[in-house]
Short mmCIF file of C-alpha atoms in Angstrom, two decimals:
data_model
loop_
_atom_site.label_atom_id
_atom_site.label_comp_id
_atom_site.label_asym_id
_atom_site.label_seq_id
_atom_site.Cartn_x
_atom_site.Cartn_y
_atom_site.Cartn_z
CA UNK A 83 9.59 28.62 9.96
CA UNK A 84 12.10 25.94 10.93
CA UNK A 85 12.31 24.41 7.50
CA UNK A 86 12.87 27.80 5.85
CA UNK A 87 15.66 29.06 8.12
CA UNK A 88 17.80 25.90 8.09
CA UNK A 89 21.04 25.72 6.08
CA UNK A 90 20.55 24.74 2.47
CA UNK A 91 22.09 21.28 2.94
CA UNK A 92 19.58 20.45 5.65
CA UNK A 93 16.47 22.16 4.29
CA UNK A 94 13.21 20.25 4.21
CA UNK A 95 12.12 19.92 0.59
CA UNK A 96 9.37 17.32 0.74
CA UNK A 97 7.53 15.04 3.16
CA UNK A 98 6.46 11.60 1.94
CA UNK A 99 3.63 10.33 4.13
CA UNK A 100 2.35 6.75 4.31
CA UNK A 101 -0.94 5.65 5.85
CA UNK A 102 -3.39 2.79 5.41
CA UNK A 103 -6.38 5.01 4.69
CA UNK A 104 -6.79 8.06 2.47
CA UNK A 105 -9.70 9.54 4.40
CA UNK A 106 -10.46 10.30 8.04
CA UNK A 107 -12.06 7.11 9.36
CA UNK A 108 -10.72 7.29 12.91
CA UNK A 109 -8.10 8.80 15.18
CA UNK A 110 -4.88 8.10 13.26
CA UNK A 111 -6.43 8.50 9.80
CA UNK A 112 -7.97 11.79 10.90
CA UNK A 113 -4.63 13.03 12.18
CA UNK A 114 -2.79 12.25 8.96
CA UNK A 115 -5.25 14.55 7.20
CA UNK A 116 -4.56 17.24 9.81
CA UNK A 117 -0.83 16.83 9.22
CA UNK A 118 -1.22 17.13 5.46
CA UNK A 119 -3.23 20.33 5.88
CA UNK A 120 -0.71 21.82 8.31
CA UNK A 121 2.24 20.97 6.06
CA UNK A 122 0.61 22.45 2.98
CA UNK A 123 -0.38 25.59 4.91
CA UNK A 124 3.32 26.08 5.59
CA UNK A 125 4.24 25.52 1.96
CA UNK A 126 5.81 22.08 2.45
CA UNK A 127 5.50 19.78 -0.56
CA UNK A 128 3.72 16.52 0.29
CA UNK A 129 3.56 13.14 -1.40
CA UNK A 130 0.93 10.88 0.16
CA UNK A 131 0.96 7.09 -0.33
CA UNK A 132 -2.36 5.63 0.82
CA UNK A 133 -2.93 1.91 1.16
CA UNK A 134 -6.50 2.05 -0.16
CA UNK A 135 -7.96 3.06 -3.54
CA UNK A 136 -8.04 6.76 -2.69
CA UNK A 137 -11.70 7.23 -3.56
CA UNK A 138 -12.25 9.43 -0.50
CA UNK A 139 -9.26 11.74 -0.96
CA UNK A 140 -10.20 15.23 -2.08
CA UNK A 141 -7.07 17.42 -2.01
CA UNK A 142 -5.53 18.57 -5.30
CA UNK A 143 -2.45 20.23 -3.76
CA UNK A 144 -0.79 16.90 -2.84
CA UNK A 145 1.11 14.38 -4.95
CA UNK A 146 -1.31 11.55 -4.16
CA UNK A 147 -0.50 7.89 -4.84
CA UNK A 148 -3.15 5.30 -3.93
CA UNK A 149 -1.83 1.74 -3.64
CA UNK A 150 -5.24 0.06 -4.15
CA UNK A 151 -5.01 -2.36 -1.27
CA UNK A 152 -7.82 -3.85 0.78
CA UNK A 153 -8.09 -3.88 4.57
CA UNK A 154 -6.68 -7.14 5.90
CA UNK A 155 -10.00 -7.98 7.57
CA UNK A 156 -11.75 -7.72 4.19
CA UNK A 157 -9.40 -10.17 2.46
CA UNK A 158 -9.93 -13.89 2.05
CA UNK A 159 -7.87 -16.08 4.35
CA UNK A 160 -5.50 -17.01 1.52
CA UNK A 161 -5.10 -13.39 0.46
CA UNK A 162 -4.38 -12.33 4.04
CA UNK A 163 -1.80 -15.09 4.43
CA UNK A 164 0.03 -14.02 1.27
CA UNK A 165 -0.52 -10.37 0.35
CA UNK A 166 -1.13 -9.59 4.01
CA UNK A 167 2.41 -10.64 4.79
CA UNK A 168 4.20 -9.12 1.83
CA UNK A 169 2.76 -7.08 -1.02
CA UNK A 170 5.35 -7.10 -3.80
CA UNK A 171 3.46 -4.52 -5.89
CA UNK A 172 3.60 -2.01 -3.03
CA UNK A 173 7.30 -2.67 -2.54
CA UNK A 174 7.95 -1.97 -6.24
CA UNK A 175 5.82 1.17 -6.34
CA UNK A 176 7.49 2.74 -3.31
CA UNK A 177 10.98 1.56 -4.23
CA UNK A 178 10.67 2.98 -7.74
CA UNK A 179 9.34 6.33 -6.47
CA UNK A 180 12.33 6.67 -4.15
CA UNK A 181 14.75 5.78 -6.95
CA UNK A 182 13.26 8.46 -9.20
CA UNK A 183 12.43 11.26 -6.75
CA UNK A 184 14.46 11.00 -3.56
CA UNK A 185 16.62 13.92 -2.44
CA UNK A 186 18.67 14.71 0.69
CA UNK A 187 15.88 17.07 1.77
CA UNK A 188 13.12 14.45 1.67
CA UNK A 189 11.64 13.08 4.89
CA UNK A 190 9.70 9.80 4.94
CA UNK A 191 6.99 9.55 7.61
CA UNK A 192 5.25 6.19 8.04
CA UNK A 193 2.14 7.27 9.94
CA UNK A 194 0.32 3.92 10.06
CA UNK A 195 0.62 0.61 8.20
CA UNK A 196 -1.08 -2.22 10.17
CA UNK A 197 -4.56 -2.25 8.57
CA UNK A 198 -3.74 -2.42 4.82
CA UNK A 199 -0.03 -1.95 4.21
CA UNK A 200 2.42 -4.75 4.94
CA UNK A 201 6.08 -5.17 5.98
CA UNK A 202 6.92 -4.75 2.30
CA UNK A 203 6.85 -1.00 2.81
CA UNK A 204 9.73 -1.33 5.30
CA UNK A 205 11.75 -3.17 2.67
CA UNK A 206 11.23 -0.34 0.20
CA UNK A 207 12.06 2.32 2.79
CA UNK A 208 15.19 0.62 4.09
CA UNK A 209 17.35 2.54 1.61
CA UNK A 210 16.25 5.83 3.22
CA UNK A 211 15.90 4.67 6.83
CA UNK A 212 18.19 7.45 8.08
CA UNK A 213 15.39 9.86 7.04
CA UNK A 214 12.46 7.64 8.05
CA UNK A 215 10.19 8.49 11.01
CA UNK A 216 7.52 6.15 12.41
CA UNK A 217 4.46 7.17 14.43
CA UNK A 218 3.29 5.14 17.44
CA UNK A 219 -0.50 5.40 17.23
CA UNK A 220 -0.38 1.78 18.41
CA UNK A 221 2.38 -0.73 19.21
CA UNK A 222 2.60 -2.60 15.91
CA UNK A 223 6.20 -1.45 15.47
CA UNK A 224 7.22 -3.77 18.28
CA UNK A 225 4.40 -6.05 19.46
CA UNK A 226 2.74 -8.62 17.17
CA UNK A 227 -0.80 -7.85 18.36
CA UNK A 228 -0.15 -4.12 18.48
CA UNK A 229 -1.20 -3.58 22.08
CA UNK A 230 1.15 -5.22 24.62
CA UNK A 231 -2.10 -6.71 25.91
CA UNK A 232 -3.25 -10.30 26.36
CA UNK A 233 -6.79 -10.34 25.00
CA UNK A 234 -7.36 -13.83 26.44
CA UNK A 235 -6.57 -12.95 30.05
CA UNK A 236 -7.42 -9.24 29.67
CA UNK A 237 -4.13 -8.25 31.27
CA UNK A 238 -1.29 -6.01 30.13
CA UNK A 239 1.63 -7.99 28.72
CA UNK A 240 5.29 -7.40 29.58
CA UNK A 241 6.78 -10.31 27.61
CA UNK A 242 9.53 -9.44 25.18
CA UNK A 243 7.90 -9.51 21.71
CA UNK A 244 8.90 -12.52 19.58
CA UNK A 245 10.66 -14.19 22.52
CA UNK A 246 9.90 -17.87 23.13
CA UNK A 247 7.45 -17.05 25.97
CA UNK A 248 5.73 -14.55 23.66
CA UNK A 249 5.40 -17.02 20.80
CA UNK A 250 4.02 -19.67 23.15
CA UNK A 251 1.34 -17.32 24.51
CA UNK A 252 -2.05 -17.05 22.82
CA UNK A 253 -2.75 -13.36 23.36
CA UNK A 254 -4.50 -12.50 20.10
CA UNK A 255 -8.09 -11.33 20.12
CA UNK A 256 -9.02 -13.87 17.42
CA UNK A 257 -7.06 -17.11 17.48
CA UNK A 258 -3.75 -18.86 17.96
CA UNK A 259 -3.31 -19.03 14.19
CA UNK A 260 -3.73 -15.27 13.90
CA UNK A 261 -1.18 -14.73 16.68
CA UNK A 262 1.35 -16.75 14.71
CA UNK A 263 0.50 -14.86 11.52
CA UNK A 264 0.92 -11.50 13.26
CA UNK A 265 4.19 -12.71 14.75
CA UNK A 266 5.34 -13.53 11.24
CA UNK A 267 4.45 -10.01 10.10
CA UNK A 268 6.43 -8.47 12.95
CA UNK A 269 9.45 -10.73 12.33
CA UNK A 270 9.34 -9.87 8.63
CA UNK A 271 9.05 -6.14 9.41
CA UNK A 272 12.21 -6.32 11.51
CA UNK A 273 14.08 -8.32 8.89
CA UNK A 274 13.13 -6.00 6.01
CA UNK A 275 13.67 -2.83 8.05
CA UNK A 276 17.11 -3.89 9.25
CA UNK A 277 16.41 -4.14 12.99
CA UNK A 278 13.61 -3.79 15.53
CA UNK A 279 13.35 -0.07 14.80
CA UNK A 280 13.84 0.12 11.05
CA UNK A 281 13.82 3.92 11.31
CA UNK A 282 15.81 6.77 12.79
CA UNK A 283 13.14 7.65 15.34
CA UNK A 284 9.62 6.98 16.56
CA UNK A 285 7.15 9.71 17.54
CA UNK A 286 5.17 8.63 20.60
CA UNK A 287 1.70 10.02 21.18
CA UNK A 288 2.26 9.81 24.95
CA UNK A 289 5.56 9.55 26.85
CA UNK A 290 4.22 6.52 28.72
CA UNK A 291 4.55 4.42 25.56
CA UNK A 292 8.33 4.38 25.86
CA UNK A 293 8.38 1.65 28.52
CA UNK A 294 6.68 -0.91 26.26
CA UNK A 295 8.74 -0.05 23.20
CA UNK A 296 11.96 -0.40 25.18
CA UNK A 297 10.84 -3.93 26.12
CA UNK A 298 10.49 -4.60 22.39
CA UNK A 299 14.11 -3.53 21.87
CA UNK A 300 13.71 0.07 20.71
CA UNK A 301 16.71 2.22 21.77
CA UNK A 302 15.55 4.95 24.16
CA UNK A 303 17.35 7.60 22.12
CA UNK A 304 15.06 6.94 19.14
CA UNK A 305 11.83 7.47 21.10
CA UNK A 306 10.39 11.00 21.19
CA UNK A 307 7.02 12.05 22.60
CA UNK A 308 4.78 14.39 20.59
CA UNK A 309 1.32 14.42 22.14
CA UNK A 310 -1.57 14.30 19.71
CA UNK A 311 -3.64 17.40 19.04
CA UNK A 312 -7.21 17.64 20.24
CA UNK A 313 -9.78 20.12 18.94
CA UNK A 314 -13.11 20.03 20.81
CA UNK A 315 -16.08 19.51 18.46
CA UNK A 316 -18.09 21.96 20.62
CA UNK A 317 -16.61 25.47 20.81
CA UNK A 318 -18.89 26.58 23.65
CA UNK A 319 -18.95 24.63 26.92
CA UNK A 320 -21.59 21.94 27.05
CA UNK A 321 -23.67 22.52 30.17
CA UNK A 322 -23.28 18.87 31.08
CA UNK A 323 -24.76 19.36 34.53
CA UNK A 324 -28.12 20.03 32.85
CA UNK A 325 -27.98 16.86 30.73
CA UNK A 326 -28.63 13.21 31.36
CA UNK A 327 -27.11 10.24 29.60
CA UNK A 328 -23.81 8.74 28.49
CA UNK A 329 -22.11 8.86 25.10
CA UNK A 330 -19.60 6.32 23.75
CA UNK A 331 -17.67 7.60 20.71
CA UNK A 332 -15.39 5.42 18.62
CA UNK A 333 -15.03 1.92 17.24
CA UNK A 334 -17.77 -0.29 18.65
CA UNK A 335 -15.73 -3.33 19.60
CA UNK A 336 -14.87 -5.54 22.55
CA UNK A 337 -11.34 -4.16 22.99
CA UNK A 338 -12.78 -0.64 23.19
CA UNK A 339 -15.05 -1.82 26.01
CA UNK A 340 -18.31 -1.02 24.24
CA UNK A 341 -19.97 -3.99 25.95
CA UNK A 342 -18.82 -2.71 29.35
CA UNK A 343 -20.52 0.62 28.67
CA UNK A 344 -23.70 -1.16 27.57
CA UNK A 345 -23.83 -3.34 30.68
CA UNK A 346 -23.04 -0.52 33.11
CA UNK A 347 -25.58 1.89 31.60
CA UNK A 348 -28.26 -0.81 31.68
CA UNK A 349 -27.60 -1.50 35.38
CA UNK A 350 -27.51 2.23 36.18
CA UNK A 351 -30.67 2.90 34.21
CA UNK A 352 -29.17 5.85 32.31
CA UNK A 353 -29.53 6.54 28.57
CA UNK A 354 -26.61 5.45 26.40
CA UNK A 355 -25.75 6.66 22.90
CA UNK A 356 -23.15 5.03 20.65
CA UNK A 357 -21.44 7.11 17.97
CA UNK A 358 -19.47 4.92 15.57
CA UNK A 359 -19.49 1.55 13.87
CA UNK A 360 -18.03 -1.84 14.64
CA UNK A 361 -18.34 -5.57 14.96
CA UNK A 362 -20.05 -5.64 18.37
CA UNK A 363 -23.25 -3.78 17.51
CA UNK A 364 -25.46 -6.89 17.52
CA UNK A 365 -24.18 -7.94 20.92
CA UNK A 366 -24.74 -4.47 22.34
CA UNK A 367 -28.36 -4.33 21.20
CA UNK A 368 -28.96 -7.49 23.21
CA UNK A 369 -27.09 -6.20 26.26
CA UNK A 370 -28.83 -2.82 26.29
CA UNK A 371 -31.91 -2.71 24.04
CA UNK A 372 -32.65 0.90 24.99
CA UNK A 373 -29.28 2.22 23.74
CA UNK A 374 -29.23 4.50 20.69
CA UNK A 375 -26.88 3.87 17.75
CA UNK A 376 -26.11 6.93 15.62
CA UNK A 377 -23.52 5.24 13.40
CA UNK A 378 -20.48 7.04 12.10
CA UNK A 379 -20.83 10.83 12.36
CA UNK A 380 -18.92 13.81 11.02
CA UNK A 381 -17.64 16.37 13.53
CA UNK A 382 -20.94 18.23 13.49
CA UNK A 383 -22.73 15.00 14.34
CA UNK A 384 -20.28 14.23 17.15
CA UNK A 385 -20.84 17.75 18.49
CA UNK A 386 -24.61 17.22 18.53
CA UNK A 387 -24.17 13.98 20.48
CA UNK A 388 -21.87 15.66 23.01
CA UNK A 389 -24.23 18.60 23.49
CA UNK A 390 -26.87 16.19 24.82
CA UNK A 391 -24.53 14.18 27.07
CA UNK A 392 -23.79 14.40 30.76
CA UNK A 393 -20.82 12.04 30.56
CA UNK A 394 -18.57 10.43 27.95
CA UNK A 395 -16.95 7.06 28.55
CA UNK A 396 -13.71 5.46 27.31
CA UNK A 397 -13.73 2.00 28.92
CA UNK A 398 -11.15 0.32 26.66
CA UNK A 399 -9.86 -3.00 27.93
CA UNK A 400 -6.28 -2.30 26.85
CA UNK A 401 -3.99 0.56 27.84
CA UNK A 402 -5.03 3.22 25.35
CA UNK A 403 -1.86 5.12 24.42
CA UNK A 404 -3.64 8.45 24.21
CA UNK A 405 -7.42 8.89 24.15
CA UNK A 406 -8.36 11.51 21.56
CA UNK A 407 -12.06 10.84 22.12
CA UNK A 408 -11.73 11.55 25.84
CA UNK A 409 -9.89 14.82 25.34
CA UNK A 410 -12.30 16.05 22.67
CA UNK A 411 -15.18 15.38 25.07
CA UNK A 412 -13.39 17.03 27.99
CA UNK A 413 -12.53 20.08 25.89
CA UNK A 414 -16.20 20.37 24.93
CA UNK A 415 -17.16 20.41 28.60
CA UNK A 416 -18.32 16.79 28.91
CA UNK A 417 -16.55 14.95 31.77
CA UNK A 418 -15.32 11.43 31.11
CA UNK A 419 -15.03 8.10 32.84
CA UNK A 420 -11.90 6.34 31.56
CA UNK A 421 -10.35 2.97 32.20
CA UNK A 422 -7.51 3.48 34.67
CA UNK A 423 -5.21 1.54 32.28
CA UNK A 424 -5.26 4.40 29.75
CA UNK A 425 -2.02 6.37 29.75
CA UNK A 426 -3.86 9.67 30.23
CA UNK A 427 -6.17 8.32 32.95
CA UNK A 428 -4.12 9.57 35.89
CA UNK A 429 -3.66 12.95 34.26
CA UNK A 430 -7.40 13.34 33.67
CA UNK A 431 -8.32 12.35 37.21
CA UNK A 432 -5.51 14.38 38.76
CA UNK A 433 -6.64 17.53 36.98
CA UNK A 434 -10.27 17.02 38.00
CA UNK A 435 -11.49 16.58 34.42
CA UNK A 436 -13.09 13.17 34.89
CA UNK A 437 -12.88 9.85 36.70
CA UNK A 438 -10.34 7.04 36.23
CA UNK A 439 -11.47 3.60 37.38
CA UNK A 440 -11.49 -0.10 36.60
CA UNK A 441 -14.31 -0.04 34.05
CA UNK A 442 -14.09 -3.83 33.72
CA UNK A 443 -15.81 -3.96 37.13
CA UNK A 444 -19.25 -3.37 35.63
CA UNK A 445 -21.06 -2.99 38.96
CA UNK A 446 -18.57 -0.35 40.14
CA UNK A 447 -18.81 1.32 36.72
CA UNK A 448 -22.61 1.45 36.99
CA UNK A 449 -22.41 2.79 40.54
CA UNK A 450 -20.17 5.62 39.35
CA UNK A 451 -22.59 6.44 36.52
CA UNK A 452 -25.42 6.70 39.06
CA UNK A 453 -23.34 8.81 41.46
CA UNK A 454 -22.38 11.32 38.80
CA UNK A 455 -25.94 11.54 37.49
CA UNK A 456 -27.01 12.55 40.99
CA UNK A 457 -24.28 15.16 41.55
CA UNK A 458 -24.83 18.30 39.46
CA UNK A 459 -22.16 20.26 41.34
CA UNK A 460 -19.46 17.66 40.64
CA UNK A 461 -20.37 17.46 36.95
CA UNK A 462 -20.42 21.25 36.64
CA UNK A 463 -16.98 21.57 38.24
CA UNK A 464 -15.44 18.91 35.98
CA UNK A 465 -17.17 20.38 32.91
CA UNK A 466 -15.82 23.87 33.57
CA UNK A 467 -12.33 22.61 34.39
CA UNK A 468 -12.20 20.45 31.28
CA UNK A 469 -13.35 23.19 28.94
CA UNK A 470 -10.71 25.54 30.37
CA UNK A 471 -7.77 23.18 30.85
CA UNK A 472 -7.95 20.29 28.34
CA UNK A 473 -5.05 21.84 26.43
CA UNK A 474 -2.66 20.96 29.24
CA UNK A 475 -2.85 17.30 28.18
CA UNK A 476 -2.52 17.67 24.42
CA UNK A 477 -1.28 19.84 21.57
CA UNK A 478 -3.19 22.15 19.33
CA UNK A 479 -3.05 21.21 15.66
CA UNK A 480 -0.57 24.07 15.09
CA UNK A 481 1.78 23.20 17.96
CA UNK A 482 1.62 19.51 17.00
CA UNK A 483 2.69 20.31 13.44
CA UNK A 484 5.50 22.58 14.61
CA UNK A 485 6.89 19.87 16.88
CA UNK A 486 6.78 17.32 14.06
CA UNK A 487 8.49 19.79 11.72
CA UNK A 488 11.23 20.25 14.32
CA UNK A 489 11.78 16.48 14.32
CA UNK A 490 11.91 16.46 10.52
CA UNK A 491 14.61 19.14 10.63
CA UNK A 492 16.60 17.32 13.32
CA UNK A 493 16.52 14.11 11.28
CA UNK A 494 17.72 15.92 8.15
CA UNK A 495 20.57 17.51 10.10
CA UNK A 496 21.61 14.14 11.53
CA UNK A 497 21.43 12.52 8.09
CA UNK A 498 23.56 15.28 6.59
CA UNK A 499 26.24 14.79 9.25
CA UNK A 500 26.18 11.03 8.67
CA UNK A 501 26.52 11.54 4.94
CA UNK A 502 29.55 13.80 5.42
CA UNK A 503 31.21 11.23 7.69
CA UNK A 504 30.75 8.43 5.16
#
């Protein structure tokens, strides 16, 4: 393995991971669990700092440190304004761990921090920033609202984050006050981290993310694409051409376009199943009373939902940086309709694995649902192609881990050279 064959001065000794959640609640939190498993399988020592209380973490082969924070959305307004900006206890805990346990062979990997953790973690990690890697599951390491998207106008945003035009624009999904608060968090992150990057490199989940992060001020040389892994929940191809109905999998919210799916399915008169939880469930029941809500499901439950579906949909309003849900459906043999803003949309359509379109045009969306429900041959062709070729657009869990390990090793080598020069 890469970390075993490297020179002693550069050898990977430990990976310190940081993430908001200690259990797999969604895409990024699921992937951090995959990464932990892959690292331990290769014998790499892991310390895992989780922002929550750790009640859902079950591994005993990891040095696990829960930070006992609450999701920002669950805090009172006063708590969010204070601890949501800077959590001194978290700073002290991380800073003290580094002081006691750091070594030249330790890599720090901040996987996700926007839901519970605060810019305080960047202050603690500043002392080891030459061995710090960030992961771009969203755009919170550059854009205040994490999306380079104006939720008010429902348009992609190309303003330079924290510029005067940016600060004057109300783009937040909630309110002007929350935009200013999020801008404060981003400004504080940059100040505590030392610059806009605050790390030696960022791992992108799709190469298309680089354009936005460059607008934010990230140097191109620090941006490196490592596509997410996707493992289809259904091992055997779903015979989608024999099914009827649409499945929406993921967070049930406005930005994910759950309401667009509900409206389009109602117009088309096709069954719709939601797998997941979220704030928009009440609205969706009114928009499409016949829709079925299964709630959050484990992978077996997701597989059962896919096995009954003819189509999956990913109609997010913003430019999804990857689309794990879409690729898992495609790999299972269920074609997808995706918003053409998603970074993988063109790749999916170009490979004949699904349809990319403006899903915000609900009438056109409904028309496409009806067309595909009437065309068994088209669905069969996309189903077979997706089941055979989904891997062209993503990594396997093993190849994903190997690429990340290669970045760890490169960072250690660069840090060792820098240390020798100073």
